[in-house]
Coordinates of C-alpha atoms and ligand atoms in Angstrom, one line a residue:
Chain A
M1 CA -54.5 -190.8 9.6
D2 CA -52.6 -188.4 11.9
K3 CA -54.6 -186.2 14.1
P4 CA -54.4 -182.5 13.3
K5 CA -52.0 -180.5 15.4
L6 CA -52.9 -177.7 17.8
A7 CA -50.5 -175.1 19.2
T8 CA -51.1 -172.4 21.9
C9 CA -49.1 -169.5 23.3
S10 CA -49.4 -166.8 25.9
L11 CA -48.0 -163.5 24.6
A12 CA -48.8 -160.4 26.7
G13 CA -51.6 -162.2 28.6
C14 CA -52.1 -163.4 32.2
F15 CA -52.5 -167.1 31.4
G16 CA -56.2 -166.7 32.2
C17 CA -57.2 -167.8 28.7
H18 CA -55.0 -170.9 29.1
M19 CA -56.8 -171.6 32.4
S20 CA -60.1 -171.3 30.5
I21 CA -58.8 -173.9 28.0
L22 CA -58.1 -176.3 30.9
D23 CA -61.6 -175.4 32.3
I24 CA -63.2 -177.5 29.6
D25 CA -62.8 -180.2 32.3
E26 CA -63.2 -183.8 31.2
R27 CA -63.8 -182.6 27.6
I28 CA -60.0 -182.4 27.5
L29 CA -60.1 -186.2 26.9
D30 CA -62.3 -185.6 23.8
L31 CA -59.9 -182.9 22.8
V32 CA -57.0 -185.3 22.9
D33 CA -59.0 -187.6 20.6
L34 CA -59.4 -184.7 18.2
V35 CA -56.0 -183.2 18.1
D36 CA -52.3 -183.6 19.1
F37 CA -50.7 -180.7 21.0
D38 CA -47.6 -179.2 19.4
K39 CA -45.8 -176.1 20.9
S40 CA -47.8 -175.1 23.9
P41 CA -47.4 -174.2 27.6
I42 CA -49.9 -177.0 28.3
N43 CA -47.4 -179.7 27.4
D44 CA -44.4 -177.4 27.9
K45 CA -43.2 -178.0 24.4
K46 CA -41.0 -175.0 23.5
A47 CA -40.6 -175.3 19.7
F48 CA -42.7 -176.3 16.8
T49 CA -41.9 -179.8 15.5
D50 CA -44.8 -180.1 12.9
R51 CA -47.0 -177.9 10.9
C52 CA -50.2 -177.2 12.9
L53 CA -53.8 -176.8 11.8
V54 CA -54.7 -174.4 14.5
G55 CA -52.9 -171.9 16.7
L56 CA -54.6 -170.4 19.7
L57 CA -53.2 -167.0 20.7
E58 CA -53.5 -165.5 24.2
G59 CA -52.3 -161.9 24.8
G60 CA -51.3 -159.1 22.5
C61 CA -47.8 -158.0 21.5
S62 CA -46.0 -155.9 24.2
T63 CA -42.4 -156.9 23.4
E64 CA -40.3 -157.8 20.4
E65 CA -40.3 -161.4 21.6
N66 CA -44.1 -161.5 21.5
V67 CA -43.9 -160.4 17.9
H68 CA -41.3 -163.1 17.0
V69 CA -43.5 -165.8 18.7
L70 CA -46.6 -164.5 16.9
E71 CA -44.8 -164.5 13.5
S72 CA -43.6 -168.1 14.2
F73 CA -47.3 -169.1 14.9
R74 CA -48.4 -167.4 11.6
N75 CA -45.7 -169.3 9.7
S76 CA -46.4 -172.7 11.4
C77 CA -50.2 -172.7 11.7
D78 CA -52.9 -172.8 9.0
I79 CA -55.5 -171.1 11.1
L80 CA -54.8 -168.6 13.9
I81 CA -57.5 -167.7 16.5
S82 CA -57.1 -164.7 18.8
V83 CA -58.4 -165.9 22.1
G84 CA -59.5 -163.3 24.7
A85 CA -59.5 -159.5 25.2
C86 CA -55.7 -159.0 25.2
A87 CA -55.1 -160.8 21.9
I88 CA -58.1 -158.9 20.4
T89 CA -57.8 -155.4 21.9
G90 CA -54.5 -155.3 23.7
G91 CA -56.5 -155.6 26.9
I92 CA -55.3 -154.5 30.3
P93 CA -51.6 -154.3 29.1
A94 CA -52.7 -151.8 26.4
M95 CA -53.7 -149.3 29.2
R96 CA -50.1 -148.2 28.9
N97 CA -50.6 -147.1 25.3
N98 CA -51.6 -143.6 26.1
I99 CA -48.6 -143.1 28.4
P100 CA -45.2 -142.7 26.7
L101 CA -43.0 -145.7 27.2
T102 CA -40.3 -143.7 28.9
E103 CA -42.8 -142.5 31.5
C104 CA -44.0 -146.1 32.1
L105 CA -40.4 -147.3 32.5
S106 CA -39.5 -144.5 34.9
E107 CA -42.6 -145.1 37.0
A108 CA -41.8 -148.9 37.2
Y109 CA -38.1 -148.7 37.7
L110 CA -37.0 -145.2 38.9
D111 CA -39.7 -143.0 40.4
G112 CA -42.5 -145.3 41.6
P113 CA -43.4 -145.0 45.3
T114 CA -42.1 -148.5 46.2
V115 CA -39.1 -148.6 43.9
Y116 CA -35.6 -149.1 45.4
N117 CA -33.1 -148.6 42.6
P118 CA -30.2 -146.5 43.9
G119 CA -28.1 -147.0 40.8
R120 CA -31.2 -145.7 38.7
V121 CA -30.6 -148.5 36.2
L122 CA -33.3 -149.4 33.6
P123 CA -33.3 -153.2 32.8
S124 CA -31.1 -153.6 29.6
D125 CA -29.9 -157.2 29.8
P126 CA -30.0 -158.7 26.3
E127 CA -31.9 -161.7 27.7
I128 CA -34.8 -159.4 28.5
P129 CA -37.0 -158.7 25.5
L130 CA -37.3 -155.0 24.6
C131 CA -40.7 -153.4 25.1
L132 CA -42.5 -152.1 22.0
N133 CA -43.7 -148.5 22.0
N134 CA -47.3 -149.8 22.3
V135 CA -49.1 -153.0 23.1
Y136 CA -50.6 -154.2 19.8
P137 CA -53.6 -156.6 19.2
C138 CA -52.5 -159.7 17.3
H139 CA -54.5 -158.8 14.2
E140 CA -52.5 -155.5 13.9
V141 CA -49.3 -157.6 13.6
V142 CA -50.2 -160.7 11.5
K143 CA -53.4 -161.9 9.8
I144 CA -55.8 -163.5 12.2
D145 CA -58.5 -165.9 11.0
Y146 CA -61.0 -166.0 13.9
F147 CA -61.7 -164.2 17.2
L148 CA -63.0 -165.6 20.4
P149 CA -63.6 -162.7 22.8
G150 CA -63.9 -162.8 26.6
C151 CA -61.7 -162.1 29.6
P152 CA -61.2 -165.0 29.5
P153 CA -63.6 -166.5 27.0
S154 CA -65.5 -169.2 28.8
A155 CA -64.5 -172.8 28.5
D156 CA -67.7 -173.3 26.5
T157 CA -66.8 -170.6 24.0
I158 CA -63.3 -172.1 23.4
W159 CA -64.7 -175.6 23.2
E160 CA -67.5 -174.6 20.8
G161 CA -65.1 -172.7 18.7
L162 CA -62.5 -175.5 18.5
V163 CA -65.1 -178.2 17.8
A164 CA -66.7 -176.2 15.0
L165 CA -63.4 -175.7 13.4
L166 CA -62.1 -179.3 13.7
S167 CA -65.4 -180.7 12.4
G168 CA -65.6 -178.2 9.5
K169 CA -68.8 -176.6 10.7
P170 CA -69.4 -172.8 10.6
L171 CA -68.4 -171.0 13.8
D172 CA -71.8 -169.7 15.0
L173 CA -71.6 -169.0 18.7
P174 CA -74.8 -168.3 20.7
Y175 CA -75.3 -164.8 22.0
Q176 CA -74.4 -165.8 25.6
L177 CA -70.9 -167.0 24.6
V178 CA -69.7 -163.8 23.0
K179 CA -68.7 -161.4 25.7
Y180 CA -65.9 -158.8 26.0
D181 CA -65.2 -159.5 29.7
Chain B
M1 CA -104.5 -131.9 4.2
S2 CA -103.7 -133.5 7.5
K3 CA -104.2 -137.2 8.0
D4 CA -104.6 -138.7 11.4
K5 CA -102.3 -141.6 10.6
I6 CA -99.4 -142.5 8.3
T7 CA -98.8 -145.9 6.8
F8 CA -95.4 -147.1 5.5
T9 CA -93.4 -150.3 5.5
I10 CA -90.3 -151.5 7.3
D11 CA -88.7 -154.6 5.6
G12 CA -92.1 -155.2 3.9
C13 CA -94.2 -155.1 7.1
E14 CA -96.9 -152.4 7.2
V15 CA -96.4 -149.9 10.1
T16 CA -98.7 -147.2 11.3
A17 CA -97.4 -143.9 12.7
Q18 CA -99.0 -140.9 14.2
P19 CA -98.2 -137.6 12.4
G20 CA -95.0 -136.2 13.7
Q21 CA -93.6 -139.5 14.8
T22 CA -90.1 -140.6 13.6
V23 CA -89.5 -143.9 11.9
M24 CA -87.8 -145.1 15.1
Q25 CA -90.7 -144.1 17.3
A26 CA -93.1 -145.9 14.9
A27 CA -90.9 -149.0 14.8
D28 CA -90.5 -149.1 18.6
A29 CA -94.3 -148.8 19.0
A30 CA -94.7 -151.7 16.5
N31 CA -92.2 -153.9 18.3
I32 CA -89.8 -153.8 15.3
R33 CA -86.2 -153.6 16.5
I34 CA -84.0 -150.9 15.1
P35 CA -80.5 -151.1 16.8
Q36 CA -80.0 -147.8 18.6
L37 CA -77.5 -146.3 21.0
C38 CA -77.4 -142.5 21.5
Y39 CA -81.2 -142.2 21.5
L40 CA -82.9 -141.7 24.9
E41 CA -86.6 -141.2 25.3
G42 CA -87.4 -137.8 26.6
L43 CA -84.4 -136.1 24.9
T44 CA -84.2 -134.4 21.5
P45 CA -82.8 -137.1 19.0
H46 CA -79.2 -136.2 18.4
G47 CA -78.4 -138.6 15.6
S48 CA -74.8 -138.7 16.6
C49 CA -74.0 -142.4 16.9
R50 CA -75.8 -143.2 13.6
V51 CA -76.3 -146.8 14.6
C52 CA -80.1 -146.5 13.9
I53 CA -79.5 -145.8 10.2
V54 CA -82.0 -147.3 7.8
K55 CA -82.6 -147.0 4.0
A56 CA -85.7 -144.9 3.4
N57 CA -86.8 -144.9 -0.2
G58 CA -83.3 -146.0 -1.1
R59 CA -81.5 -143.3 0.9
L60 CA -79.5 -143.8 4.1
D61 CA -80.7 -141.8 7.1
T62 CA -80.9 -142.0 10.9
S63 CA -84.3 -143.3 11.9
C64 CA -84.3 -141.3 15.1
T65 CA -84.4 -138.0 13.2
L66 CA -86.4 -139.2 10.2
P67 CA -90.1 -138.3 10.2
A68 CA -92.4 -141.1 9.0
V69 CA -94.0 -140.3 5.7
E70 CA -96.9 -141.9 4.0
G71 CA -95.9 -144.7 1.6
M72 CA -92.3 -144.6 2.6
V73 CA -90.3 -147.9 2.0
V74 CA -87.8 -148.5 4.8
E75 CA -85.1 -151.2 4.8
N76 CA -83.8 -152.0 8.3
N77 CA -82.7 -155.5 9.1
T78 CA -80.6 -156.2 6.0
E79 CA -77.0 -157.4 5.7
E80 CA -75.9 -154.2 4.0
I81 CA -77.3 -152.0 6.7
N82 CA -76.1 -154.2 9.5
E83 CA -72.6 -154.0 8.0
Y84 CA -72.7 -150.2 8.1
R85 CA -73.9 -150.4 11.7
R86 CA -71.0 -152.7 12.6
D87 CA -68.6 -150.3 10.9
L88 CA -70.0 -147.4 13.0
V89 CA -69.8 -149.3 16.3
D90 CA -66.3 -150.5 15.4
M91 CA -65.3 -146.9 15.0
L92 CA -66.7 -146.0 18.4
F93 CA -64.6 -148.7 20.0
V94 CA -61.3 -147.8 18.3
E95 CA -61.7 -144.1 18.8
G96 CA -61.7 -144.4 22.6
N97 CA -60.1 -146.7 25.1
H98 CA -62.6 -149.4 25.8
I99 CA -60.9 -152.0 28.0
C100 CA -64.1 -153.7 29.0
P101 CA -62.5 -156.1 31.6
S102 CA -61.5 -153.1 33.6
C103 CA -64.8 -151.2 33.3
E104 CA -67.5 -151.0 35.9
K105 CA -70.1 -150.5 33.2
S106 CA -69.3 -153.8 31.6
G107 CA -72.4 -156.0 31.2
D108 CA -74.7 -153.1 31.5
C109 CA -73.0 -151.0 28.8
E110 CA -75.2 -150.0 25.9
L111 CA -72.2 -149.8 23.5
Q112 CA -71.3 -153.4 24.4
G113 CA -75.0 -154.3 24.1
V114 CA -75.3 -153.0 20.5
A115 CA -72.0 -154.6 19.6
Y116 CA -73.1 -158.0 20.9
E117 CA -76.4 -157.6 19.1
L118 CA -74.6 -157.0 15.8
G119 CA -72.3 -160.0 16.4
I120 CA -69.0 -158.1 16.6
T121 CA -66.1 -160.2 17.8
A122 CA -63.2 -157.8 16.9
P123 CA -63.1 -154.4 15.4
K124 CA -61.7 -154.1 11.8
Y125 CA -60.1 -150.7 12.3
P126 CA -56.8 -149.9 14.1
Y127 CA -57.1 -148.8 17.7
Q128 CA -56.3 -145.1 18.2
F129 CA -55.4 -145.3 21.9
P130 CA -56.0 -141.6 22.5
R131 CA -54.9 -139.9 25.7
R132 CA -58.0 -138.8 27.6
E133 CA -58.7 -137.4 31.0
T134 CA -60.3 -138.8 34.1
D135 CA -61.7 -136.9 37.1
A136 CA -62.4 -138.6 40.4
S137 CA -62.6 -135.3 42.4
H138 CA -66.4 -135.5 43.0
P139 CA -67.3 -137.4 46.2
D140 CA -70.0 -139.5 44.5
I141 CA -69.3 -139.6 40.8
F142 CA -66.4 -140.6 38.5
L143 CA -65.8 -139.2 35.1
D144 CA -63.7 -141.3 32.7
L145 CA -63.5 -139.7 29.2
N146 CA -61.6 -142.7 27.9
R147 CA -65.0 -144.3 27.2
C148 CA -67.0 -141.2 26.1
I149 CA -68.8 -141.8 22.7
L150 CA -69.9 -138.1 22.4
C151 CA -73.6 -139.1 22.4
A152 CA -74.7 -135.9 24.0
R153 CA -77.2 -137.6 26.4
C154 CA -75.4 -136.0 29.4
V155 CA -75.2 -132.6 27.8
Q156 CA -79.0 -132.6 27.1
T157 CA -80.0 -134.2 30.3
S158 CA -78.0 -131.8 32.5
R159 CA -79.3 -128.8 30.5
D160 CA -82.9 -129.8 29.7
L161 CA -83.9 -132.0 32.6
D162 CA -81.6 -131.0 35.5
G163 CA -81.4 -127.3 34.5
K164 CA -77.7 -127.2 35.3
T165 CA -75.4 -127.3 32.2
V166 CA -72.7 -129.3 33.9
F167 CA -71.5 -130.8 30.6
E168 CA -70.7 -129.3 27.2
F169 CA -68.9 -130.3 24.1
V170 CA -65.7 -128.4 23.1
G171 CA -63.5 -128.7 19.9
R172 CA -64.5 -130.0 16.5
G173 CA -64.0 -133.1 14.4
P174 CA -61.4 -135.5 15.9
D175 CA -60.7 -132.9 18.7
K176 CA -64.3 -132.8 19.9
K177 CA -64.6 -133.8 23.5
L178 CA -66.8 -133.6 26.5
A179 CA -65.9 -130.8 29.0
I180 CA -67.0 -129.2 32.2
R181 CA -66.4 -125.5 33.1
P182 CA -62.9 -124.5 32.1
G183 CA -60.4 -124.8 34.9
A184 CA -63.0 -126.6 37.1
R185 CA -62.9 -130.2 38.4
L186 CA -66.1 -132.2 38.6
A187 CA -66.3 -131.5 42.4
D188 CA -66.4 -127.7 41.6
T189 CA -69.6 -128.1 39.5
E190 CA -73.2 -128.1 40.6
L191 CA -73.4 -131.9 39.8
D192 CA -75.2 -133.9 42.5
I193 CA -75.7 -137.6 42.8
T194 CA -79.5 -137.2 42.6
D195 CA -79.3 -135.5 39.2
Q196 CA -80.9 -137.4 36.3
V197 CA -77.7 -136.9 34.3
V198 CA -75.9 -139.5 36.5
G199 CA -78.0 -142.3 34.9
S200 CA -78.0 -140.9 31.4
C201 CA -74.6 -142.1 30.1
P202 CA -74.9 -145.3 28.0
V203 CA -71.2 -146.2 28.6
G204 CA -68.8 -146.2 31.6
T205 CA -67.9 -142.4 31.4
I206 CA -70.3 -141.1 34.1
L207 CA -70.3 -143.6 36.9
K208 CA -71.6 -143.7 40.5
K209 CA -68.9 -144.4 43.0
R210 CA -69.2 -147.4 45.4
V211 CA -71.8 -149.4 43.4
G212 CA -69.6 -151.1 40.8
F213 CA -69.4 -154.8 40.2
A214 CA -72.5 -155.4 42.5
V215 CA -74.3 -157.6 40.0
P216 CA -72.6 -161.0 39.2
V217 CA -71.4 -161.9 35.7
G218 CA -74.2 -163.8 34.0
E219 CA -76.9 -161.6 35.7
R220 CA -76.2 -158.3 34.1
T221 CA -78.3 -156.4 31.5
Y222 CA -76.7 -157.7 28.3
D223 CA -75.4 -161.1 29.6
K224 CA -78.3 -163.3 28.4
E225 CA -80.1 -161.7 25.5
P226 CA -79.8 -158.8 23.1
H227 CA -81.7 -155.5 23.9
P228 CA -83.7 -156.8 26.9
E229 CA -85.0 -153.3 27.3
Q230 CA -86.9 -153.7 24.1
P231 CA -88.3 -157.2 23.8
V232 CA -89.4 -157.9 20.2
S233 CA -91.9 -160.4 19.0
E234 CA -90.3 -162.2 16.1
Ligands
SF4_1 S1 -67.9 -148.2 28.3 FE1 -68.7 -150.2 27.6 S2 -67.5 -150.7 25.7 FE2 -66.4 -149.1 26.9 S3 -65.0 -150.2 28.2 FE3 -66.8 -149.9 29.4 S4 -68.1 -151.7 29.1 FE4 -66.5 -151.7 27.5
SF4_2 S1 -70.2 -138.8 28.9 FE1 -71.6 -140.5 28.4 S2 -73.6 -139.4 28.1 FE2 -72.0 -137.8 28.0 S3 -71.5 -137.6 25.8 FE3 -70.0 -139.1 26.7 S4 -71.0 -141.1 26.3 FE4 -72.6 -139.6 26.1

């Protein structure tokens, strides 16, 4: 029988959660026995080729591209797990949410103390995804099935979560593995 | 008729209270855990966070303000009540800006502690992302209102224990907020680093400068077990 497929993505995150996935150390060999990786930065596969059982989401939605990727994960995966503070709360990127976007852009590109931008141009290349008004947690954009908090969640948290899911057991993490930082 | 003790039950266990004790005080004395957040021993119970709600004779009430009464039947650790508590704590998170990874209080924060205890992994309500003020003018103390849960501990501690009235609430309903003297910055108030108010805040709003992140992750108050401040025999 084919192994179930796992996909992962980093939206508005720092890749720390992906580092934590790799931090399962030699258990990655067990993981390879349990699942095949589909679209993921871990194997650098850019597009879905198969329907996936599980999608792991790092980061919230800060740009329109984040939303498109998140929607493609919802359409291609049976189960979506928000992994980490940014996917669950918006996290550090969401600290821009109480400052209007125009103010954020002018601080970054026009008026910040280290900015050199004599033409006073704001980035507008069609290749660059447009910023959303706010950074949104994933569950405010699509339905999310499970949450693994942490910044990042520890390798043990991710491992326990995945193994419970893949072996059909209830996800019941011990107290020490559920942390918001 | 005055009795010298009151007997009632919490989740079927018989509990004895002294006359004048609240349900929470009697539970604490009997080592029965009632999740709590705004309550601080030595202050007048404020009942603002509502995390300590119980059902007493079928009616929901905050156990920190509810006097123990003879024969009362209290429900505490039930799925129904814990779900209400999760809703209440969820609301405290989404009403403010709680970016725990960037907060010096993280690991020692009582709001986090009670959320961990209740098993919250993500809030069910939409984040409000309000715009709130910060004040770093004081040489020894930060004030970051992004994290204030309006528990009133600082208002009471400053007024009743320090005799200073540095903090007050202004506004009503969703506009209610913690304030200092109009037009003043924290540095302009009588607030001093030795005041008891500095240690009264359950969250990361009133913070001592230059002491953050001293305790490593894994060793902080809420890293290993729920409510270590109130060990409970099961
Ligand atoms: S006050 Fe507590 S809940 Fe709020 S950000 Fe700081 S650690 Fe997190
Ligand atoms: S600043 Fe802290 S102690 Fe004061 S009301 Fe806000 S949360 Fe409570």
